[in-house]
Short mmCIF file of C-alpha atoms in Angstrom, two decimals:
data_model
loop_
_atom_site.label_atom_id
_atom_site.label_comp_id
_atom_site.label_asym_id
_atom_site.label_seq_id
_atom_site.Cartn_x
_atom_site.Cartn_y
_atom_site.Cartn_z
CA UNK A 28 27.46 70.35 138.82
CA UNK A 29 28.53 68.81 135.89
CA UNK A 30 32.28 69.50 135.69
CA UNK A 31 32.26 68.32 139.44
CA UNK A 32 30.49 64.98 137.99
CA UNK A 33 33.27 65.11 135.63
CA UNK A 34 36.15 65.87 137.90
CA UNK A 35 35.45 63.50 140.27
CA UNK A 36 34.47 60.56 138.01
CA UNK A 37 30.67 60.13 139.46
CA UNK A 38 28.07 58.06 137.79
CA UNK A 39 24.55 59.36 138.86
CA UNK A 40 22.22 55.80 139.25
CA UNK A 41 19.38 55.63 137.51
CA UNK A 42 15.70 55.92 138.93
CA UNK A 43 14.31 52.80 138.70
CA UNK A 44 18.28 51.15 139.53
CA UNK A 45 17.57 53.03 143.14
CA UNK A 46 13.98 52.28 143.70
CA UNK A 47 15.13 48.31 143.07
CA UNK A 48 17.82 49.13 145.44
CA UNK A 49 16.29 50.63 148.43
CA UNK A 50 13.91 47.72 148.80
CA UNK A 51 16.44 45.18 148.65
CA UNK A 52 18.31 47.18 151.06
CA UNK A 53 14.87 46.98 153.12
CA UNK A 54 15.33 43.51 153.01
CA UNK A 55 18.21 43.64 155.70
CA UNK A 56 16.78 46.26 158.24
CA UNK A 57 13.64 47.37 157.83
CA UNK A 58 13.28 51.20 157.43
CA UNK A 59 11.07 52.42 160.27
CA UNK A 60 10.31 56.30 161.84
CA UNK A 61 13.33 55.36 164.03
CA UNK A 62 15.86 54.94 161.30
CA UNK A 63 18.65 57.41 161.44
CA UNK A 64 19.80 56.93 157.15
CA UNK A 65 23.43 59.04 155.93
CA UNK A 66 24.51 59.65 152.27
CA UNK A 67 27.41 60.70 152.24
CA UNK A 68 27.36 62.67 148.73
CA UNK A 69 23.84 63.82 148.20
CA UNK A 70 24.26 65.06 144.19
CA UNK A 71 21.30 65.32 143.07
CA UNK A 72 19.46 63.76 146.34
CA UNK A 73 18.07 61.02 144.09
CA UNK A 74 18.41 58.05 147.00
CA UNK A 75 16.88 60.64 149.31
CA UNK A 76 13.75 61.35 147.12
CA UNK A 77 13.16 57.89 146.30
CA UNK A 78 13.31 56.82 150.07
CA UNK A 79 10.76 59.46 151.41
CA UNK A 80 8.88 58.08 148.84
CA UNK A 81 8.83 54.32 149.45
CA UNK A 82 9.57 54.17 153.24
CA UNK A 83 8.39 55.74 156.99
CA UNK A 84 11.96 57.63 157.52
CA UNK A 85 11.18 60.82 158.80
CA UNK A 86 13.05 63.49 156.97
CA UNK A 87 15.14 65.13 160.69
CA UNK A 88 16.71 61.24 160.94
CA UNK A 89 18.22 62.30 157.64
CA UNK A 90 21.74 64.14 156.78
CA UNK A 91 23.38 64.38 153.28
CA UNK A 92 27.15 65.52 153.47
CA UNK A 93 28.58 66.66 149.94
CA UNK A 94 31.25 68.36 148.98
CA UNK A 95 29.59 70.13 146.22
CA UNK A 96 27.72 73.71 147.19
CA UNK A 97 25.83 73.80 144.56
CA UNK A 98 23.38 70.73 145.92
CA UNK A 99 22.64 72.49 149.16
CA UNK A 100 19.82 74.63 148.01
CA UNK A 101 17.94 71.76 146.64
CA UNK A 102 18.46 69.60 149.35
CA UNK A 103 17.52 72.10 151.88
CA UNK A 104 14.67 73.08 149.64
CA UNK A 105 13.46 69.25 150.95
CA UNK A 106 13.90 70.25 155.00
CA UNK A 107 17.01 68.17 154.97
CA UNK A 108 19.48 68.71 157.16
CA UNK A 109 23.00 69.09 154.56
CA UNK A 110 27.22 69.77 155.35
CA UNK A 111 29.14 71.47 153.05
CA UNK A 112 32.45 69.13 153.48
CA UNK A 113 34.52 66.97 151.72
CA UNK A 114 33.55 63.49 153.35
CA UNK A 115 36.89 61.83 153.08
CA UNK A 116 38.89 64.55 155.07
CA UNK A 117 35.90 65.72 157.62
CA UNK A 118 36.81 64.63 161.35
CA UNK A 119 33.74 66.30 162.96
CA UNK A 120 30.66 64.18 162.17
CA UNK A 121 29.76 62.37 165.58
CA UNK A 122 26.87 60.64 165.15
CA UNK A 123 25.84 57.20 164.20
CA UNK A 124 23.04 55.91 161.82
CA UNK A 125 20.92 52.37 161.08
CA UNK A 126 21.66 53.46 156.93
CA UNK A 127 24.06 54.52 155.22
CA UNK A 128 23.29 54.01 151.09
CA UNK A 129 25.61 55.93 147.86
CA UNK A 130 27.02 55.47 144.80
CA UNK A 131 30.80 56.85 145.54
CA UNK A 132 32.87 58.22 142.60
CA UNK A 133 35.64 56.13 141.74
CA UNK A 134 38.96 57.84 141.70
CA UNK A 135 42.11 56.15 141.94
CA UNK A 136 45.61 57.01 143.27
CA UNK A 137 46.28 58.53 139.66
CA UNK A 138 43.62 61.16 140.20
CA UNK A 139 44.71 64.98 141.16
CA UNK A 140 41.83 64.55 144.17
CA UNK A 141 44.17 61.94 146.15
CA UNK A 142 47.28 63.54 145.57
CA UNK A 143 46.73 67.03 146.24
CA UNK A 144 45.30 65.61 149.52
CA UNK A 145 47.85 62.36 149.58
CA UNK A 146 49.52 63.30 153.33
CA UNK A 147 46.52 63.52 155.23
CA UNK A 148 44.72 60.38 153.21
CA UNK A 149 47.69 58.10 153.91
CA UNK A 150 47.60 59.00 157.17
CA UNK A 151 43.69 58.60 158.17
CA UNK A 152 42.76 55.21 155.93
CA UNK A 153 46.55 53.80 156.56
CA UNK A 154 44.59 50.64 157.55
CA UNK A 155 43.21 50.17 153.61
CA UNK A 156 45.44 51.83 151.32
CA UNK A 157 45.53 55.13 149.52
CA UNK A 158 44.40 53.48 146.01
CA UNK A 159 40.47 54.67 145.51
CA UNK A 160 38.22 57.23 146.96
CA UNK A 161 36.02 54.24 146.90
CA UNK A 162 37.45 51.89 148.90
CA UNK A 163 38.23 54.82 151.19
CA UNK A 164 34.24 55.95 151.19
CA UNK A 165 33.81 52.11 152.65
CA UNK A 166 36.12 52.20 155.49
CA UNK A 167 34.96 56.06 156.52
CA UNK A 168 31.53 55.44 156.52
CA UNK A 169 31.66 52.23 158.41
CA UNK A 170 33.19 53.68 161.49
CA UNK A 171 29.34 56.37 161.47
CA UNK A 172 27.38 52.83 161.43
CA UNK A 173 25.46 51.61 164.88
CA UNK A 174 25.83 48.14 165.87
CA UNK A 175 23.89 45.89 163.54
CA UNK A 176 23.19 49.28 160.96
CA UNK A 177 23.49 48.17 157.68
CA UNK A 178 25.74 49.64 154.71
CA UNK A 179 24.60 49.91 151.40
CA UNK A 180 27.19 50.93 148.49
CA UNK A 181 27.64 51.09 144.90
CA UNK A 182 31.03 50.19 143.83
CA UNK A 183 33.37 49.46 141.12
CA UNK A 184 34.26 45.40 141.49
CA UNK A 185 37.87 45.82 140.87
CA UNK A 186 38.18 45.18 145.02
CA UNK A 187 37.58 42.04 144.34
CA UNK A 188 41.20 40.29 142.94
CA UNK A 189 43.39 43.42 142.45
CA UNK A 190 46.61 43.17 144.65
CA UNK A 191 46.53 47.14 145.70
CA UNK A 192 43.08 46.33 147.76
CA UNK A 193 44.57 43.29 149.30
CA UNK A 194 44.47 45.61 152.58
CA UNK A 195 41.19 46.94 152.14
CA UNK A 196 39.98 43.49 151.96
CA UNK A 197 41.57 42.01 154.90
CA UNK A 198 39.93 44.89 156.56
CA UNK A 199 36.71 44.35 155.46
CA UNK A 200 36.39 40.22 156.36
CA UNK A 201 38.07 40.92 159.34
CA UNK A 202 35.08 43.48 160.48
CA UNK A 203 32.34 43.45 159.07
CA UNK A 204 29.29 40.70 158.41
CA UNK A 205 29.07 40.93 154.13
CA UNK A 206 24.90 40.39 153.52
CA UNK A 207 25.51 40.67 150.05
CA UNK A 208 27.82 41.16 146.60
CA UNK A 209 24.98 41.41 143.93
CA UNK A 210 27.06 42.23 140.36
CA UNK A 211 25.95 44.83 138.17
CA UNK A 212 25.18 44.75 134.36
CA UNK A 213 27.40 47.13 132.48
CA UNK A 214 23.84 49.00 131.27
CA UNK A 215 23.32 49.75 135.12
CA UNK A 216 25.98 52.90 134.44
CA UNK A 217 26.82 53.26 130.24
CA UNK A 218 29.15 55.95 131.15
CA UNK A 219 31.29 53.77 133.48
CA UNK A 220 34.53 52.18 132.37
CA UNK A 221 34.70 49.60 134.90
CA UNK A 222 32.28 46.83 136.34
CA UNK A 223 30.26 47.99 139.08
CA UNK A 224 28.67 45.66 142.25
CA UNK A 225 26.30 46.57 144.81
CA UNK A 226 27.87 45.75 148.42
CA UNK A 227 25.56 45.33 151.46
CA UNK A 228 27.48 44.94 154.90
CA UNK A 229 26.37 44.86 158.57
CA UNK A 230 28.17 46.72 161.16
CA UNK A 231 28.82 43.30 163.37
CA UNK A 232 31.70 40.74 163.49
CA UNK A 233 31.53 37.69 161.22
CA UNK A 234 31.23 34.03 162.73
CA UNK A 235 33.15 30.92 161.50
CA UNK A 236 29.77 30.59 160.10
CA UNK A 237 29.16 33.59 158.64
CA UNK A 238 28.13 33.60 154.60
CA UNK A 239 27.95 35.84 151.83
CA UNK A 240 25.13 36.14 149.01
CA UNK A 241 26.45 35.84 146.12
CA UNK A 242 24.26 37.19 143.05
CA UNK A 243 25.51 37.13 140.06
CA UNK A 244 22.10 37.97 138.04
CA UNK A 245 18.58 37.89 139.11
CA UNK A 246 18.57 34.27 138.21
CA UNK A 247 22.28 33.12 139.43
CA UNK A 248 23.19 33.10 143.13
CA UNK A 249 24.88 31.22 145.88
CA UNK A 250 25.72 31.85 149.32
CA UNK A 251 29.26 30.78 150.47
CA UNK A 252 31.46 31.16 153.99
CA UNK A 253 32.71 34.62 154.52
CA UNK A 254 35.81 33.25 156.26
CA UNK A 255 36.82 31.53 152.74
CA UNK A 256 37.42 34.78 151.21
CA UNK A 257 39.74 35.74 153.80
CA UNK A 258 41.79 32.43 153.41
CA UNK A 259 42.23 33.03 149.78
CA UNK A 260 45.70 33.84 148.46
CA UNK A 261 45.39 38.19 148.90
CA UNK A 262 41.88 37.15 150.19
CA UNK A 263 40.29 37.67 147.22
CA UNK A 264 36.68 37.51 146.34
CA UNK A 265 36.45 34.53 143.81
CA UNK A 266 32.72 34.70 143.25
CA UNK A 267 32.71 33.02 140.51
CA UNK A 268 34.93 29.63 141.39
CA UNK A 269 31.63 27.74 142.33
CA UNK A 270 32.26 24.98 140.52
CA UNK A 271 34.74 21.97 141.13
CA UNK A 272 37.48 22.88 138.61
CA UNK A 273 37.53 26.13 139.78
CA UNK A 274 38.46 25.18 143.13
CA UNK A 275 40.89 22.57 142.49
CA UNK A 276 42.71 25.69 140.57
CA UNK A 277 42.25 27.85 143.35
CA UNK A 278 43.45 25.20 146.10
CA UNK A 279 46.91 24.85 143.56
CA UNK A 280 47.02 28.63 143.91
CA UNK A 281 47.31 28.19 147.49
CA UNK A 282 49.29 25.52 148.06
CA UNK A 283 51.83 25.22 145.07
CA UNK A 284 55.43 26.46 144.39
CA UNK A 285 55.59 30.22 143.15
CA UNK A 286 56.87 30.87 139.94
CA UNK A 287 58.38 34.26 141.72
CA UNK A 288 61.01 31.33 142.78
CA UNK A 289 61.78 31.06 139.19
CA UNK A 290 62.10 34.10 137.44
CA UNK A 291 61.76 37.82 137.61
CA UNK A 292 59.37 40.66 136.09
CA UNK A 293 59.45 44.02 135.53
CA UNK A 294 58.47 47.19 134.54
CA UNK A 295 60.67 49.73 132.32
CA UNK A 296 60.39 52.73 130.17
CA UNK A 297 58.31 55.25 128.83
CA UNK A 298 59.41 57.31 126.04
CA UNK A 299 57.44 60.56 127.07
CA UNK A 300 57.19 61.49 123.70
CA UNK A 301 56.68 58.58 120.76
CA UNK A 302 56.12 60.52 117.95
CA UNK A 303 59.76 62.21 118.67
CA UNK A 304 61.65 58.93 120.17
CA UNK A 305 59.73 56.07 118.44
CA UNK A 306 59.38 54.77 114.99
CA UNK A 307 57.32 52.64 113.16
CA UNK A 308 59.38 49.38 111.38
CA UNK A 309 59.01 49.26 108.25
CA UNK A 310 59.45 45.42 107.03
CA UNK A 311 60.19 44.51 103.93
CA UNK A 312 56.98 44.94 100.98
CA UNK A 313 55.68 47.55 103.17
CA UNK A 314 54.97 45.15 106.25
CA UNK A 315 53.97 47.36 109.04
CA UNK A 316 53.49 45.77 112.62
CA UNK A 317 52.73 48.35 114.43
CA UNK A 318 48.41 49.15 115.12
CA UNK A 319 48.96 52.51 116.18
CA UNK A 320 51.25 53.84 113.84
CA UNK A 321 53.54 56.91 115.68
CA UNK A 322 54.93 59.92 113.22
CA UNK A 323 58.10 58.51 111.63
CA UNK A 324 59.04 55.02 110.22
CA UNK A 325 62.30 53.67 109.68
CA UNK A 326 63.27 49.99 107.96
CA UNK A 327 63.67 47.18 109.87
CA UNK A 328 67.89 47.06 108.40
CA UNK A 329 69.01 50.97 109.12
CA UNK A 330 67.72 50.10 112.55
CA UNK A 331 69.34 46.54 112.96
CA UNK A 332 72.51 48.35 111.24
CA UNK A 333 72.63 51.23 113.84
CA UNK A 334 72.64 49.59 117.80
CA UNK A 335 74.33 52.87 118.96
CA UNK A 336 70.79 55.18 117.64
CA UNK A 337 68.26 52.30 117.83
CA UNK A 338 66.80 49.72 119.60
CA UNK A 339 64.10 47.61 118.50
CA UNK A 340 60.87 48.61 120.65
CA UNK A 341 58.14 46.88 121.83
CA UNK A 342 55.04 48.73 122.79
CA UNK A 343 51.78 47.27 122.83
CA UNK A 344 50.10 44.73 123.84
CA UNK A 345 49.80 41.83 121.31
CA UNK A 346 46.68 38.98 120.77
CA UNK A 347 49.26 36.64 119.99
CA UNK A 348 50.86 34.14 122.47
CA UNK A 349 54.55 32.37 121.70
CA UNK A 350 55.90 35.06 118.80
CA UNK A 351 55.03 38.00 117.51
CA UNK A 352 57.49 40.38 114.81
CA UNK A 353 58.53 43.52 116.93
CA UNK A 354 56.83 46.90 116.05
CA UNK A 355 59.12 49.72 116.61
CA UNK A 356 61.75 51.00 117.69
CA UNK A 357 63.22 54.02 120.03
CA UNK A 358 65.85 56.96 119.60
CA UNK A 359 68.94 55.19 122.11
CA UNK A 360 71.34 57.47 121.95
CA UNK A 361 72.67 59.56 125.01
CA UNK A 362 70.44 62.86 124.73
CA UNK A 363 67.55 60.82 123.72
CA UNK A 364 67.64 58.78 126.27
CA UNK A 365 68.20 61.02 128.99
CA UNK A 366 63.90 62.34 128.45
CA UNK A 367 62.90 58.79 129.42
CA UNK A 368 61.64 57.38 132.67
CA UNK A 369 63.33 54.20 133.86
CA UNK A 370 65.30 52.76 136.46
CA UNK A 371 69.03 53.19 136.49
CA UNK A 372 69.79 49.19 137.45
CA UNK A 373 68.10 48.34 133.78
CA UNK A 374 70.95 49.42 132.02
CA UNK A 375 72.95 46.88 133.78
CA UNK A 376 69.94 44.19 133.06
CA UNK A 377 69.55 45.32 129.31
CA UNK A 378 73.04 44.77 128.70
CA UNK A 379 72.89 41.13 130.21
CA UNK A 380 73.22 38.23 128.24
CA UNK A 381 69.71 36.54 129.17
CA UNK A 382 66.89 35.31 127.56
CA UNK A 383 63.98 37.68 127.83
CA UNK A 384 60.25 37.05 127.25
CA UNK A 385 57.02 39.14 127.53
CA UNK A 386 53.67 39.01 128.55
CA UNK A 387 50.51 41.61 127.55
CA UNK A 388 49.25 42.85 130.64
CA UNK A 389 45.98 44.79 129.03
CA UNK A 390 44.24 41.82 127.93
CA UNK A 391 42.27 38.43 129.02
CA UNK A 392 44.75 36.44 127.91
CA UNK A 393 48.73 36.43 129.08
CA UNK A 394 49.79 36.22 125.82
CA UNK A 395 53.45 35.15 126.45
CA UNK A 396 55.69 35.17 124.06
CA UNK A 397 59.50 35.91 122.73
CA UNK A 398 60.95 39.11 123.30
CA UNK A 399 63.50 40.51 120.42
CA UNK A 400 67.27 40.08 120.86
CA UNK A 401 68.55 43.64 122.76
CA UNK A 402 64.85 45.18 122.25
CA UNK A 403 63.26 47.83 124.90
CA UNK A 404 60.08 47.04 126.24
CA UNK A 405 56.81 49.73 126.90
CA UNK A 406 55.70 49.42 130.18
CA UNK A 407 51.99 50.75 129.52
CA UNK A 408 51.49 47.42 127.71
CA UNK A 409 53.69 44.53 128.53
CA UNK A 410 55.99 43.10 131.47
CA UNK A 411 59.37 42.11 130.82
CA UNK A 412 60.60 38.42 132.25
CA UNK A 413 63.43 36.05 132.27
CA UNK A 414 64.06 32.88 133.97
CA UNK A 415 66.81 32.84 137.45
CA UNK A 416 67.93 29.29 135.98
CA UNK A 417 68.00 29.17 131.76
CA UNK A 418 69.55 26.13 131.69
CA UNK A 419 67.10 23.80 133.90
CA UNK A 420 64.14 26.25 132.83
CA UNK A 421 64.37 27.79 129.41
CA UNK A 422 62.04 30.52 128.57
CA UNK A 423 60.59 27.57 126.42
CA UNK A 424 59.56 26.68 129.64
CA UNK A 425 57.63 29.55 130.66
CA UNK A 426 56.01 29.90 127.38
CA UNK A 427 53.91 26.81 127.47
CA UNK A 428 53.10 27.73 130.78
CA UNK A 429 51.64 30.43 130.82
CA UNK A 430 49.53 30.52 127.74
CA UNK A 431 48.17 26.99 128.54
CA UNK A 432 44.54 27.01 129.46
CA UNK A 433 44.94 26.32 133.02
CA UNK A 434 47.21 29.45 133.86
CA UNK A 435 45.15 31.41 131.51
CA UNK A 436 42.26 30.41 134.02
CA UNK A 437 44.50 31.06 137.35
CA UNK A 438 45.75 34.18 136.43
CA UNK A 439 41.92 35.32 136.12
CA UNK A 440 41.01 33.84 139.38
CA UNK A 441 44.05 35.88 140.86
CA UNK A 442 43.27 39.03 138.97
CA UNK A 443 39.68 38.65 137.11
CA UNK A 444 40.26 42.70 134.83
CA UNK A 445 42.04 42.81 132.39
CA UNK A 446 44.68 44.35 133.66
CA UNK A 447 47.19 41.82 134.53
CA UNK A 448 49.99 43.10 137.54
CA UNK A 449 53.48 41.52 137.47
CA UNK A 450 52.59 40.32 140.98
CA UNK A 451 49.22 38.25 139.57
CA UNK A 452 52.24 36.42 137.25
CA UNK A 453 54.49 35.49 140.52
CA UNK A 454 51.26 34.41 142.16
CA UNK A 455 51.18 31.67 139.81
CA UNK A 456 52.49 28.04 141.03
CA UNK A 457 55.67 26.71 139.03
CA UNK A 458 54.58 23.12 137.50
CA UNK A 459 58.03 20.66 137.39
CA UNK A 460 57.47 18.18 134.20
CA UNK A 461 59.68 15.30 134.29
CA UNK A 462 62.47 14.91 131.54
CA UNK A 463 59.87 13.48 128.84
CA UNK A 464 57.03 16.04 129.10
CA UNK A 465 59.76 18.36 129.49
CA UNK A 466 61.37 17.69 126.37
CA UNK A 467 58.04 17.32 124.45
CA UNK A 468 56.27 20.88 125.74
CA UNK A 469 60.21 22.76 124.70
CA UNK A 470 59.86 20.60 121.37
CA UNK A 471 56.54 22.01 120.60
CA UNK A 472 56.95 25.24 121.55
CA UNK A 473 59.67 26.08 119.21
CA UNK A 474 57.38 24.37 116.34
CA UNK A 475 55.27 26.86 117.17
CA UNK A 476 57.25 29.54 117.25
CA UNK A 477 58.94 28.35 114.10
CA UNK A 478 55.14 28.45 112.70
CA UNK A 479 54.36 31.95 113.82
CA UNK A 480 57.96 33.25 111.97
CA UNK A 481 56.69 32.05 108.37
CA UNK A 482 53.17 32.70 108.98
CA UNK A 483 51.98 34.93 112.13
CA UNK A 484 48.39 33.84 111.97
CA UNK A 485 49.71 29.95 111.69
CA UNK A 486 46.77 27.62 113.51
CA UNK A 487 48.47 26.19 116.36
CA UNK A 488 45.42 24.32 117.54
CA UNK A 489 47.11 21.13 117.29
CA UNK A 490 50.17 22.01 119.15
CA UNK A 491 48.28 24.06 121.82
CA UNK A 492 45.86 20.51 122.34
CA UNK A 493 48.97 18.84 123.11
CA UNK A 494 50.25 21.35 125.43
CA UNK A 495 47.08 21.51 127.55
CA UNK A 496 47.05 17.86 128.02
CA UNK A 497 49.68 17.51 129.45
CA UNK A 498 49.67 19.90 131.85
CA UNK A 499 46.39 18.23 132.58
CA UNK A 500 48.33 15.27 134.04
CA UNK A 501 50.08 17.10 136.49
CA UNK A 502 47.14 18.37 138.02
CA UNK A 503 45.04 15.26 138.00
#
């Protein structure tokens, strides 16, 4: 049972976390002799054993599908009825119950579960997506609920802002009444690399009226209209904008010009292999930039002296915004680069005569900053940009923008991981300064920048005040 726990990426929930559960889920609808309560992955039965413990549910209104044999004995051993199957594929389960309460595992379109099965799942949850079992657990159980049955589920809270469950979303508001979001404190599951939420929803159509509990902690809630989520920009679930600020941003983020109308993003290249491609720069006094250091080094002049072997390289994800000194650099000649992955058309873009900047996108903060003349880009750690119209908007321009405080703050109402998308970035509305400001913010960027050349940890506190106020003014 273990390597399935493994396999599958499940987090068994604690004892007392269910107990605590089950009678909030109480809360809702009652359990009575007459409730008819599903899990759709038994495990190790704990949600069963808990509720024959603490409620009147008789154990022949209970069935426990799993697609693990080796949990049938011991949930048989209880007189519970138990399928053998694979929930997400199984097309033969008829009836319809008051309950339905599990912890899913969380596996995402990466995962060798989704794409050894990828025709038939794209095909049966076409409504939601094919991007996590999760999300796919929600909309398959939903459809065994009875009218007014209640659906209790432990889930990872990346549903809440990412762009890839902007369907699954929709879906939901559309469908379903939402009792509750409670978040989750990371201790809840230790092993679990993502955030986890507890969502309650009732199997009945939402009103214009309809509202969502929002718990944050034991101490911090709020309840707020359900149909707000949906009229969010990719309906998102801001549950945390509850204060004024907040919702002045997110009322710019749906009203505003996109900066997709000002320049383009993208992805590029992965090496496949960096200790054979990549190297290391060695700057002069033995300056090394690079935090995870690859097998080979060369010096920052053989590869500035050799454009036809090497391109500068940058490949991870950097805590400083404006400038940072590029870190490697990558094999670029024919053979080499015939192992890589990335799209033909770059070539053409790569050889272009633009301006280029980039941002982190595995990190809290954009972090956007210059990108080195003719360099290659990783696209595990940062996106690639550069502006449709250099000369009215330099990527000075751009700069200030986005590692000001208040698109720092957007761009986490858009997308609140940290795992920033290219799309989260486009999302953004485009600020136009007028000559003076826009003269000032270019002036102080490139102090900035010229700061961060002589001395990389240079306090730019000053600078950065001076940046934030004004972009203040144009949102007062």
């Amino acid at each position: 049972m273990e390597n399935n726990k493994k396999n599958l990426w499940a987090f068994y929930t604690p004892n007392h976390v269910v107990e605590e559960f089950i009678s909030k889920m109480n809360i809702f609808l009652p359990f009575s002799e007459n409730s008819k309560v599903l899990e759709p992955s038994g495990w190790d039965g704990i949600f069963i054993k808990s509720l024959l413990q603490t409620t009147p549910v008789k154990k022949d209104n209970i069935l426990i599908l799993d697609i693990n044999k080796e949990t049938q004995k011991e949930i048989e051993d209880m007189w519970i009825r138990f399928i053998h199957c694979d929930t997400l594929l199984n097309k033969t389960i008829t009836w319809k119950f008051t309950h339905i309460l599990w912890n899913p595992p969380y596996l995402n379109k990466q995962s060798s579960y989704i794409k050894e099965n990828k025709t038939f799942l794209k095909d049966e949850y076409k409504e939601i997506g094919v991007n996590d079992t999760y999300a796919m657990f929600v909309y398959k159980c939903s459809q065994y609920l009875e009218e007014w049955g209640v659906l209790w589920f432990v889930l990872s809270d990346t549903f809440f802002t990412l762009w890839i469950h902007k369907k699954f979303r929709a879906w939901l508001l559309r469908n379903y009444t939402i009792k509750e979001i409670r978040t989750l404190p990371k201790s809840t599951f230790k092993e679990a690399s993502v955030q986890t939420c507890l969502l309650i929803i009732e199997n009945k159509k939402p009103t214009e009226t309809s509202t969502v509990k929002i718990s944050l902690d034991e101490e911090n809630s709020y309840f707020i209209v359900q149909k707000n989520f949906y009229n969010n920009p990719n309906h998102i679930f801001n549950i945390w904008s509850v204060d004024k600020k907040k919702e002045k941003l997110l009322e710019c983020l749906k009203t505003q010009d996109k900066l997709v109308n000002y320049l383009d993003g993208w992805l590029w290249m992965h090496t496949k292999d960096n200790n054979t491609y990549a190297f290391n720069i060695e700057y002069p006094n033995w300056v090394f930039y690079a935090k995870k250091k690859v097998k080979n080094s060369l010096s920052f002049d053989v590869i500035k002296q050799n454009p036809e072997q090497y391109a500068f390289f940058h490949k991870q994800g950097w805590n400083y915004p404006y400038y940072s000194p590029v870190e490697y650099a990558v094999k670029v000649d024919a053979v080499s680069k015939s192992n890589y992955s990335y799209p033909s058309y770059f070539e053409e873009l790569y050889l272009s005569n633009r301006k280029w900047f980039i941002v982190s996108w595995v990190c809290w903060f954009l972090n956007a900053r210059y990108m080195f003349d003719k360099a290659y880009w990783e696209s595990n750690k940062t996106f690639w940009f550069f502006s449709k119209d250099e000369k009215q908007y330099p990527i000075e321009y751009f700069l200030w923008l986005l590692n000001s405080d208040k698109y720092i703050k957007m761009v986490k109402i858009l997308n609140h991981t940290n795992s920033i998308q290219i799309r989260d970035i486009k999302e953004l509305p485009m600020i136009h300064l007028n000559d003076k400001d826009k003269e000032e913010m270019i002036t102080l960027v490139k102090e900035i920048i010229s700061k961060k050349k002589v001395d990389l940890n240079s306090n730019i506190e000053i600078e950065q005040d001076k940046i934030n106020k004004i972009i203040e003014k144009y949102f007062d």
